[in-house]
Tab-separated table of C-alpha atoms in Angstrom:
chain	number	residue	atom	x	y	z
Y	7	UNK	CA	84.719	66.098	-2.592
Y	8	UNK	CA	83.397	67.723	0.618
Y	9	UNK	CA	86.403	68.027	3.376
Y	10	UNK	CA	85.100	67.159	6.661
Y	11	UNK	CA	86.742	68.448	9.898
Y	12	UNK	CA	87.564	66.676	12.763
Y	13	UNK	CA	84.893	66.930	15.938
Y	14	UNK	CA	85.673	68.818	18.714
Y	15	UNK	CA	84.050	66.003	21.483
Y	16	UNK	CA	84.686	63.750	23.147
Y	17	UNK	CA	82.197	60.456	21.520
Y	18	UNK	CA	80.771	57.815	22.709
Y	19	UNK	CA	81.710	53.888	22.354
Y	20	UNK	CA	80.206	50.883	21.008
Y	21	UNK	CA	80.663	47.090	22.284
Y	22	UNK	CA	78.575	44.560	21.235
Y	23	UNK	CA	76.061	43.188	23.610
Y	24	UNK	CA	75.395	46.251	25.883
Y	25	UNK	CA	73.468	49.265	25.867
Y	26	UNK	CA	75.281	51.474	28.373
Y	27	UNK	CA	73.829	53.145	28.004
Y	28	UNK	CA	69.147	69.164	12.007
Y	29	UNK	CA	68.267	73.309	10.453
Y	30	UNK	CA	69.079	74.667	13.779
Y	31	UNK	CA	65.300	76.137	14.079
Y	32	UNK	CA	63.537	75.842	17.559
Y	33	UNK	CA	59.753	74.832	16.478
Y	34	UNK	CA	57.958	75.144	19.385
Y	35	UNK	CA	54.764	72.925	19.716
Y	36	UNK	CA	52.122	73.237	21.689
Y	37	UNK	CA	49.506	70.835	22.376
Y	38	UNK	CA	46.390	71.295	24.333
Y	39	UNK	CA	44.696	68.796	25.724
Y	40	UNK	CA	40.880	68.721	24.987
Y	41	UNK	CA	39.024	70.026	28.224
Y	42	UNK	CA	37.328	66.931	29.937
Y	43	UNK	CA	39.383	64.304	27.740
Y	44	UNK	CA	39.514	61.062	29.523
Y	45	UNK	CA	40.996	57.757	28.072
Y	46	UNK	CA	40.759	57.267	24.398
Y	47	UNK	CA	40.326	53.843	22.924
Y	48	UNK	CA	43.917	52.911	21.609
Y	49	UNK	CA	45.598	55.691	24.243
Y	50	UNK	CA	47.835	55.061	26.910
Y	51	UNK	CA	45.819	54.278	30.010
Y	52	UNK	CA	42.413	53.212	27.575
Y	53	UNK	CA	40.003	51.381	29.815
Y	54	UNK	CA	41.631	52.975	33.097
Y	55	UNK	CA	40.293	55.678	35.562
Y	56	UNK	CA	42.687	58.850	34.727
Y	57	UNK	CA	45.890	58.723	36.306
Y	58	UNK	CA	45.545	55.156	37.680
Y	59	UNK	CA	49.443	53.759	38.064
Y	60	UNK	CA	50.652	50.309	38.105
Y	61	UNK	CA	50.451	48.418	41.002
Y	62	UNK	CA	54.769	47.635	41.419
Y	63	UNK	CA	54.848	51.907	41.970
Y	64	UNK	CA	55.710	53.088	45.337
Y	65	UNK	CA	53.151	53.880	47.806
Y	66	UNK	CA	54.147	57.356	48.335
Y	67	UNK	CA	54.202	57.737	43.870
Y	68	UNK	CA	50.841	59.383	44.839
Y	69	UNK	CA	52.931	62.823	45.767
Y	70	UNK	CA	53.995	62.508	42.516
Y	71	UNK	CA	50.799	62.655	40.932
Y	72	UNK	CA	49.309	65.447	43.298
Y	73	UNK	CA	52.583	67.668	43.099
Y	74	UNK	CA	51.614	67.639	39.370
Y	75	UNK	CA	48.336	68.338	39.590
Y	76	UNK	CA	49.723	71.589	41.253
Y	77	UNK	CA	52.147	72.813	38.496
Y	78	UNK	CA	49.490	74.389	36.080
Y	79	UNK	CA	49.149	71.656	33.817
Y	80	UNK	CA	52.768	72.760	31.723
Y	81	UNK	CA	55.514	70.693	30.602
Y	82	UNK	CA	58.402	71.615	28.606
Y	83	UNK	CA	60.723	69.736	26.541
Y	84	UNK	CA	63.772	70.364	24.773
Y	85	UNK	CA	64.558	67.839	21.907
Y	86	UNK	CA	65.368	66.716	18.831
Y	87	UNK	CA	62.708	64.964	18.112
Y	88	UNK	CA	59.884	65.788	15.266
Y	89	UNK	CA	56.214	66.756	16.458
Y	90	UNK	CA	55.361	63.529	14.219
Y	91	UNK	CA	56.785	61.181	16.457
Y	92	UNK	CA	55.699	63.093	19.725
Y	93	UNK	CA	52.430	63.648	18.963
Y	94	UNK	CA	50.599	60.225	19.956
Y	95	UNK	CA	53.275	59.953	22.881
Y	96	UNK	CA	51.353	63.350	23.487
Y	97	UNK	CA	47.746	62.369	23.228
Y	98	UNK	CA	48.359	59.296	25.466
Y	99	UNK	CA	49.984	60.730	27.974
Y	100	UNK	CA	47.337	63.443	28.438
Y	101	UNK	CA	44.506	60.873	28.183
Y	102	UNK	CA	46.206	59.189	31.552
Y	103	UNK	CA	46.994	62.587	33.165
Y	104	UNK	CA	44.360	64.855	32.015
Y	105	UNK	CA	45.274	67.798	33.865
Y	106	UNK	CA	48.314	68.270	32.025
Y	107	UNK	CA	47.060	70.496	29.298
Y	108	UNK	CA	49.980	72.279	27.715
Y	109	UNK	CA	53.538	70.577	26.380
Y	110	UNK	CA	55.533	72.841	24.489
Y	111	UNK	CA	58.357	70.650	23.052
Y	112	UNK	CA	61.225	72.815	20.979
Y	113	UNK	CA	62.711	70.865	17.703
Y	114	UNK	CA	66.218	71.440	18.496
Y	115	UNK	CA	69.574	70.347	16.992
Y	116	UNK	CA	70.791	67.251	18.867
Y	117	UNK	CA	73.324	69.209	20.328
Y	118	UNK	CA	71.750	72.328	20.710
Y	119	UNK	CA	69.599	70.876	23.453
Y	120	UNK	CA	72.362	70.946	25.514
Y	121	UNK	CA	73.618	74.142	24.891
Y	122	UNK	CA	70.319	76.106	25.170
Y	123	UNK	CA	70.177	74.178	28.716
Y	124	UNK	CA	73.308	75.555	29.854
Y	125	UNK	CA	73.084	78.701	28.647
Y	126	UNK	CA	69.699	79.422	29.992
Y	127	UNK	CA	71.163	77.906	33.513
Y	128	UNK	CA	73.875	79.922	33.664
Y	129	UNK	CA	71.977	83.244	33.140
Y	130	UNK	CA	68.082	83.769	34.251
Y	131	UNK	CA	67.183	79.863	34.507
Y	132	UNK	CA	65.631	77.832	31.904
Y	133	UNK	CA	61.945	76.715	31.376
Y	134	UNK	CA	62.914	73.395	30.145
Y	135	UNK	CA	61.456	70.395	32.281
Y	136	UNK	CA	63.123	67.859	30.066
Y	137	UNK	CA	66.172	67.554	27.755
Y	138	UNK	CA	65.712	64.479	24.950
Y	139	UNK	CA	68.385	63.752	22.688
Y	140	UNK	CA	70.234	60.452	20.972
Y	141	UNK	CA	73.713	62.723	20.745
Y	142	UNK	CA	75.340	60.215	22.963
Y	143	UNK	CA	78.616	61.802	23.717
Y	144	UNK	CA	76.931	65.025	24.282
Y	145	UNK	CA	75.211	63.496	26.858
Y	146	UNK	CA	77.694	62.271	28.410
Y	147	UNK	CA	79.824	65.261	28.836
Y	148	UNK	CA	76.312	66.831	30.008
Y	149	UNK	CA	75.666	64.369	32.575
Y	150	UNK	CA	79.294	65.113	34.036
Y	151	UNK	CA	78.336	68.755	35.020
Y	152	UNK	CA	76.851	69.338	38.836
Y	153	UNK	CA	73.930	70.685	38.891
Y	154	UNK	CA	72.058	69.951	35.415
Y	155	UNK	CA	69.940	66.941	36.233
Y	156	UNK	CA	67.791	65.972	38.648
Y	157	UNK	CA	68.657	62.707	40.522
Y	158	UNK	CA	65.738	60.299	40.077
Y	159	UNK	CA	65.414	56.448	39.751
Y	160	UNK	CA	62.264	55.215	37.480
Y	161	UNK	CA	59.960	52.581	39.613
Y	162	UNK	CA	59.840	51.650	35.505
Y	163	UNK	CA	63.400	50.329	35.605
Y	164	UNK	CA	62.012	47.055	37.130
Y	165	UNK	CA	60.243	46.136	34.197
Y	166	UNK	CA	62.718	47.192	31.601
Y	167	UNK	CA	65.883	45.767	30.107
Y	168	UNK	CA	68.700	47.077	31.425
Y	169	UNK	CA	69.893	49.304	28.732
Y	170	UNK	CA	67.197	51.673	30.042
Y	171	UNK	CA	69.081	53.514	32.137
Y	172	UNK	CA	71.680	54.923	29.958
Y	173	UNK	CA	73.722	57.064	32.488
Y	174	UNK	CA	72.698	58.212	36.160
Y	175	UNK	CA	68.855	59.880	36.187
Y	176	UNK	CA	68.948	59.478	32.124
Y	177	UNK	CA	66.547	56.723	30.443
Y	178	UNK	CA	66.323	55.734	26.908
Y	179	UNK	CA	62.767	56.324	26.225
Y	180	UNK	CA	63.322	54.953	22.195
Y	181	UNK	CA	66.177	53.203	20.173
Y	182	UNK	CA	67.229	54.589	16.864
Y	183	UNK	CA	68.551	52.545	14.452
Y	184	UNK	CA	70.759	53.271	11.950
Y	185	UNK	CA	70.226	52.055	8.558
Y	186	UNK	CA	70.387	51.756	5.192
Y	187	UNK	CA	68.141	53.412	1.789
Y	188	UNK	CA	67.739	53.485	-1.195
Y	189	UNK	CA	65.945	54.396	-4.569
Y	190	UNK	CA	64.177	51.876	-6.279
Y	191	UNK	CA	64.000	53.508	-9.495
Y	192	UNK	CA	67.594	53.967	-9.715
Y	193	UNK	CA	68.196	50.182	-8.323
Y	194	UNK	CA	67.520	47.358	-9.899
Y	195	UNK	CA	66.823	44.717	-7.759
Y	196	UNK	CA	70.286	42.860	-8.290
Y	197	UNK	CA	71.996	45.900	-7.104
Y	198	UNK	CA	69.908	47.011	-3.610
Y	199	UNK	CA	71.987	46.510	-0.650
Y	200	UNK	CA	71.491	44.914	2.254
Y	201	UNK	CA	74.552	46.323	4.626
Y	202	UNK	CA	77.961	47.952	4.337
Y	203	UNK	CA	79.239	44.793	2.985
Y	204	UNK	CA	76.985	44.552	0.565
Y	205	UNK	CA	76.963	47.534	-0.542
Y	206	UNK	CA	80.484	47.344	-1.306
Y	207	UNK	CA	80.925	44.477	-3.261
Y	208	UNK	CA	77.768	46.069	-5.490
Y	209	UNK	CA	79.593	49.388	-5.974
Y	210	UNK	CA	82.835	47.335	-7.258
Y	211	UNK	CA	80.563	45.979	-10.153
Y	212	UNK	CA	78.974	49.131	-11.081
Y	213	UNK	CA	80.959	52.166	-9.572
Y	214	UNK	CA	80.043	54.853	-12.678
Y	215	UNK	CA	76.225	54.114	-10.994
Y	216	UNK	CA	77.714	54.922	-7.264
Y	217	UNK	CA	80.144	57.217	-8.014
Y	218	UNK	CA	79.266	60.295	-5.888
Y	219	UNK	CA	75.822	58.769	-5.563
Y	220	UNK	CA	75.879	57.315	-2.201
Y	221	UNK	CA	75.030	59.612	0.912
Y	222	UNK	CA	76.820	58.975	4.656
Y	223	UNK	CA	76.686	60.741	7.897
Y	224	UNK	CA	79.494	63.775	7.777
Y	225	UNK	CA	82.006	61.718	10.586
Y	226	UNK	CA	83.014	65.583	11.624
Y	227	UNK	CA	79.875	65.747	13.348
Y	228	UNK	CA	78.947	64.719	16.834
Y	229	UNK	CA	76.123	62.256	15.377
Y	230	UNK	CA	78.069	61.141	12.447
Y	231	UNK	CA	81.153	60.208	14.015
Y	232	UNK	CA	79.113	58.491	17.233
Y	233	UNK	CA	77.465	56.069	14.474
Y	234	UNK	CA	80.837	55.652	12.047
Y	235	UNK	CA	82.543	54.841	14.758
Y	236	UNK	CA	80.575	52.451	16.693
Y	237	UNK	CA	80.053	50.174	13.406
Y	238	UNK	CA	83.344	49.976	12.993
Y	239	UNK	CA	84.440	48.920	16.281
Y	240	UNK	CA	81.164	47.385	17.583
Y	241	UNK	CA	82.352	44.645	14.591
Y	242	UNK	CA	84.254	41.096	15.628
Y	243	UNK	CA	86.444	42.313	13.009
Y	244	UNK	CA	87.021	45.627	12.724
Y	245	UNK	CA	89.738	45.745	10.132
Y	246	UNK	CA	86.485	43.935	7.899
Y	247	UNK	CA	84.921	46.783	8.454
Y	248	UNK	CA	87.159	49.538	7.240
Y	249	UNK	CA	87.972	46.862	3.771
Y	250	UNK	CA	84.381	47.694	2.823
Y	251	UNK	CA	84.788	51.351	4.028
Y	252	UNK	CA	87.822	51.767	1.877
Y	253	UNK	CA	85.374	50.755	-0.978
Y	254	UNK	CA	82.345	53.037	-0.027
Y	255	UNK	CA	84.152	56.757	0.950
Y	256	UNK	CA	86.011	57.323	-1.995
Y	257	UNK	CA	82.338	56.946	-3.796
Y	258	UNK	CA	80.736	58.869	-1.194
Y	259	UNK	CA	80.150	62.269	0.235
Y	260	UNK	CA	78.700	63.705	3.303
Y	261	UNK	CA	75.452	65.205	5.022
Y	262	UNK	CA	74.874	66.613	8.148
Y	263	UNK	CA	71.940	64.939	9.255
Y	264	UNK	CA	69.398	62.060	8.427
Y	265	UNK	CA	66.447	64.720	6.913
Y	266	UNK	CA	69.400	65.451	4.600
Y	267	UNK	CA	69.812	62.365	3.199
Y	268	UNK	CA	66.256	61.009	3.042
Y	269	UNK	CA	64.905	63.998	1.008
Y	270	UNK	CA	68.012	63.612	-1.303
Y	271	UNK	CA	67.994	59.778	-1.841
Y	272	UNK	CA	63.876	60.607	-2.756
Y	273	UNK	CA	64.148	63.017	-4.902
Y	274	UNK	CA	67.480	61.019	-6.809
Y	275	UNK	CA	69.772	63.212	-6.384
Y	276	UNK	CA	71.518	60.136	-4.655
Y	277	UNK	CA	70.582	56.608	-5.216
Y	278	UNK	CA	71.343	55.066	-1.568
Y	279	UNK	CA	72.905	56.001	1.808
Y	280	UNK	CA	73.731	54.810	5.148
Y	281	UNK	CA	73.787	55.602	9.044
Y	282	UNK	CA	70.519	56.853	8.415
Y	283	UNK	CA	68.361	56.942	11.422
Y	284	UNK	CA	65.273	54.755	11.349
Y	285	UNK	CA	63.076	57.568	13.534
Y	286	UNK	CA	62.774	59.612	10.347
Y	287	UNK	CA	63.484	56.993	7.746
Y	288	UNK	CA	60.777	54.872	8.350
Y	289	UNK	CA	57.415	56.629	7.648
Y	290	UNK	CA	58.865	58.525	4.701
Y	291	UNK	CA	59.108	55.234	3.344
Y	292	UNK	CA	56.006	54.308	4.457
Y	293	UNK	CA	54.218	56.450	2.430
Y	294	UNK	CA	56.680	56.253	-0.359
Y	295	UNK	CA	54.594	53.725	-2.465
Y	296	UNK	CA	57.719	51.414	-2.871
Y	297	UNK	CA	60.246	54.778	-3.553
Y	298	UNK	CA	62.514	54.780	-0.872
Y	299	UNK	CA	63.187	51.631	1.169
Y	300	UNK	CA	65.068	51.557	4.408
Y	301	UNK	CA	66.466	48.589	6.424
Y	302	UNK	CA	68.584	47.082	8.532
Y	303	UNK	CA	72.171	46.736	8.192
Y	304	UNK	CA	72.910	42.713	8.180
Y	305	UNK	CA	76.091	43.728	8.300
Y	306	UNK	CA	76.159	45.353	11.816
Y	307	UNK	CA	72.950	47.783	12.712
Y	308	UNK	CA	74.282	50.128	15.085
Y	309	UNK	CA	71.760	51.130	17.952
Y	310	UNK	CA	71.718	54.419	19.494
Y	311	UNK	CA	69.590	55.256	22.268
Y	312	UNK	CA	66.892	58.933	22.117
Y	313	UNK	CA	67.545	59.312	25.644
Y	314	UNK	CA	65.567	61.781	28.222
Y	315	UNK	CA	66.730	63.582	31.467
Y	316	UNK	CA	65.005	65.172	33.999
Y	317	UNK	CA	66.600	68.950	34.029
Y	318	UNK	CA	68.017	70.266	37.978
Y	319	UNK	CA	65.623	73.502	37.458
Y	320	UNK	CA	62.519	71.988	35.963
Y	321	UNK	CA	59.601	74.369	36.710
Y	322	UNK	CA	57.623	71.316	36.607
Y	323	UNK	CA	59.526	68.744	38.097
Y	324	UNK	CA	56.545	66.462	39.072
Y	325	UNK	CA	55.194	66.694	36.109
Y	326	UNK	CA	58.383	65.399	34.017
Y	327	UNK	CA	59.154	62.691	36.894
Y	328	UNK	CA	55.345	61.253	35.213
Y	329	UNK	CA	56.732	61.840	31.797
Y	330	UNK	CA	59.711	59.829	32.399
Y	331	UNK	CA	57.749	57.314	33.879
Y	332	UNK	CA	55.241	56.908	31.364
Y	333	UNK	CA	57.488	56.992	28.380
Y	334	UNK	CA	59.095	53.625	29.874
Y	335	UNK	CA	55.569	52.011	30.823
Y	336	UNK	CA	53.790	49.431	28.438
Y	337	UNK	CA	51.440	52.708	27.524
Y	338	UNK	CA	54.054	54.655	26.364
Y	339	UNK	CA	56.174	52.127	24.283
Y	340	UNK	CA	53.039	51.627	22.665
Y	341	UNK	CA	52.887	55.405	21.806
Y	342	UNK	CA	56.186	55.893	20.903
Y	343	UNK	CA	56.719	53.013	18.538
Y	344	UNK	CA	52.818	54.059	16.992
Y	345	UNK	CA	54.725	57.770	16.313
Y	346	UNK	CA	57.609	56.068	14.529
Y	347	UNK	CA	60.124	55.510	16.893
Y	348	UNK	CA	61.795	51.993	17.664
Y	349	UNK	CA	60.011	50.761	20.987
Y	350	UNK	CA	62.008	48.056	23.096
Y	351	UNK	CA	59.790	47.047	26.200
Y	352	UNK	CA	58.900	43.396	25.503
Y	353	UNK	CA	55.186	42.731	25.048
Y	354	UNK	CA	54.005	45.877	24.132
Y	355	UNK	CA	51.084	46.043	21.535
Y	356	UNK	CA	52.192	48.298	18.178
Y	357	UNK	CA	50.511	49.621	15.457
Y	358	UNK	CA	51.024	48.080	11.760
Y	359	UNK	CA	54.022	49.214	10.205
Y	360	UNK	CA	55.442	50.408	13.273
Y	361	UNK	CA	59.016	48.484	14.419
Y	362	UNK	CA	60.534	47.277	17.709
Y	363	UNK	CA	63.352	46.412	18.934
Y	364	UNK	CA	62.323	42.693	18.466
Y	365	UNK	CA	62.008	43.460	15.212
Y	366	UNK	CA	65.434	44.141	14.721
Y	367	UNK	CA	67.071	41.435	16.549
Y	368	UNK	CA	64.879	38.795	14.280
Y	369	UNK	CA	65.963	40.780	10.843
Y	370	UNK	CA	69.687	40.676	11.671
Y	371	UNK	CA	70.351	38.462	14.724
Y	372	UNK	CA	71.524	39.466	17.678
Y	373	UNK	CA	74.616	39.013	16.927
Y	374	UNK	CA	74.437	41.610	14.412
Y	375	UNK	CA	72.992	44.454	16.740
Y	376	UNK	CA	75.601	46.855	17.916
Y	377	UNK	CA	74.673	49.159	21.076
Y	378	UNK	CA	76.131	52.331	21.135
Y	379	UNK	CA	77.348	53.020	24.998
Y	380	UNK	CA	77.089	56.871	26.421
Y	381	UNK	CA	80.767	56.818	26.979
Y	382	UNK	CA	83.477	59.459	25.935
Y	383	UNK	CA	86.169	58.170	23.803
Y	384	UNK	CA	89.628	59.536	24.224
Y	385	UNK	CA	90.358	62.479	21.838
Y	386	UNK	CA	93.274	60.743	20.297
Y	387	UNK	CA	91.872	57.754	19.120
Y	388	UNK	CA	88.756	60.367	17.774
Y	389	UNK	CA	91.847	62.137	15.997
Y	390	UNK	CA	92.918	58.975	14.845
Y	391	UNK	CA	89.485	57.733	13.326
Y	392	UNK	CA	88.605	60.683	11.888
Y	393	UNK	CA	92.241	61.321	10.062
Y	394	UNK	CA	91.223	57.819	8.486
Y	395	UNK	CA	87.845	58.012	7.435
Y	396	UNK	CA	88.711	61.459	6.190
Y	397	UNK	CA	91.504	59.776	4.265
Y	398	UNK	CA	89.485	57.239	2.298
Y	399	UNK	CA	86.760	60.298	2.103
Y	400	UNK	CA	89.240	62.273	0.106
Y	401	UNK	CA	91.231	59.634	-2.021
């Protein structure tokens, strides 16, 4: 079995009730807008003149939107995040500020984003406008540096929960959730889980058809040990938590990211897995025909903020402030949840087969939603974790 090392980070923390809150191959996209595009029907901003703002925005927002109209009509973003579930954020955004013709958006590592930010900074200045990523511990050690990010409070934050705001000047603009999948052609019905504990007491009964067969997050990544460890200790019990653990890792093996394990658990190679994020989960098994299945933990679904962040040097700093904005508005929920991605504003309007934060709290309860906080966890008790889960990895 695959040895896993222990992460060099400091990770973030879970408690229940409170959002405090991979290839390493930068794919730039580009994405013009049409010249002379105004609203579409279904877009952000349909049925509005172009660039029209909501009237609970400042009265002097306007410099905003004229300071933009001055930066050539660029954006750049550095992410993690798929040109699938950017590009209707895209196209909406551009119907309500037309002049914005160009965002380039690099398909980074989640903790690459941060790197090529500092890197850049520290040397000739980078052209990034805006850092996305859900590597919560990352972010936090990011956030702690002078200089990186731009101080700026979203007129938004009014109108959204308060989990929004993740750290100072950072806002989650979607929630990921992490979840569960499986085959159904290599799982009968009487043996597809529905959580961790589940999924325990089914391997018991039949471990020659888990053995080695069930995928997890490597915990010696940033990612991986963010989401291993904020299920276990987001739990009432955690102790309940590790019992069906010490069932599940000895039958296990690792993968370094979600893309990983979805294309693996397709294609059989393993017949379920878990801490799989929802953002990239959910339309492959939307067009799966009935294949691959992904859902909720009832368990404990651990949520973990995609979170964005104005950069200190942005070349187009009015330009991102609107971004920011508009990815927390009732337009841009709408966008982001119709490109995959868990919305969380209350009331917005989604596409079919699209899911919501809602969604999630009346599948599992609320009780069974655990919200990952952008908080560093001391490195011996990440030691300590890892040494365990490592342990029962390796048995």
């Amino acid at each position: 079995m695959t040895t896993t090392t222990k992460p060099s980070f400091s990770a973030s923390r879970s408690r229940r009730g409170f959002l405090r809150l991979t290839g390493i191959v930068a794919t730039a996209v580009s994405v013009a807008a049409v010249a002379g595009c105004g609203p579409k029907t279904g877009a952000a901003g349909a049925g509005e003149e172009a660039g029209a703002l909501p009237d609970y925005y400042p009265a002097g927002y306007n410099s905003i939107v004229e300071g933009s109209k001055t930066e050539g009509g660029a954006l750049t973003i550095y992410s993690n995040t798929d040109q699938e579930n950017w590009a209707p954020v895209f196209e909406a955004f551009q119907a309500k500020f037309p002049w914005v013709t160009k965002i380039n958006a690099s398909n980074l590592d989640s903790d690459e984003v941060f790197q090529r930010v500092l890197s850049e900074q520290a040397t000739n200045g980078s052209p990034a406008d805006l850092i996305v990523s859900n590597a919560a511990q990352a972010w936090a050690g990011f956030a702690e540096r002078p200089g990186v990010l731009a101080d700026y409070r979203s007129p938004e934050l009014t109108h959204v929960p308060d989990f929004a705001q993740v750290l100072p000047s950072v806002y989650a603009m979607s929630l990921d959730p992490m979840t569960i999948s499986y085959n159904t052609a290599l799982l009968p019905e009487d043996q597809r889980p529905t959580g961790l504990t589940s999924l325990a007491r089914i391997a018991e009964q039949h471990p020659d058809t888990f053995r080695d067969k069930i995928m997890i997050r490597d915990v010696g990544g940033a990612f991986g040990f963010t989401v291993s460890y904020d299920y276990v200790y987001g739990q009432k019990d955690p102790e309940a938590a590790w019992r069906a653990l010490e069932t599940l890792l000895p039958l296990a093996r690792p993968e370094t990211s979600s893309g990983t394990q979805i294309e693996k658990i397709t294609s059989g190679e393993y017949v379920a897995g878990f801490f799989i994020s929802g953002a990239p989960a959910f339309p492959v098994e939307d067009r799966s025909g009935g294949l691959f299945v992904t859902t909720f933990l009832d368990d404990g679904t651990v949520v973990l903020p995609r979170a964005a962040g104005i950069a200190a040097q942005a070349p187009h700093p009015n330009t991102a402030k609107l971004f920011v904005d508009f990815l927390l508005s009732a337009d841009g929920q709408a966008a982001i949840a119709k490109g995959g991605l868990t919305s969380f504003r209350d009331g917005v309007a989604t596409a079919e087969g699209s899911r919501t934060y809602a969604d999630l709290v009346k599948e599992v309860g609320e009780d069974n939603v655990i919200f990952a906080r952008y908080e560093a966890v001391p490195e011996a008790e990440v030691t300590k974790f890892v040494d365990r889960w490592n342990g029962l990895l390796n048995r």
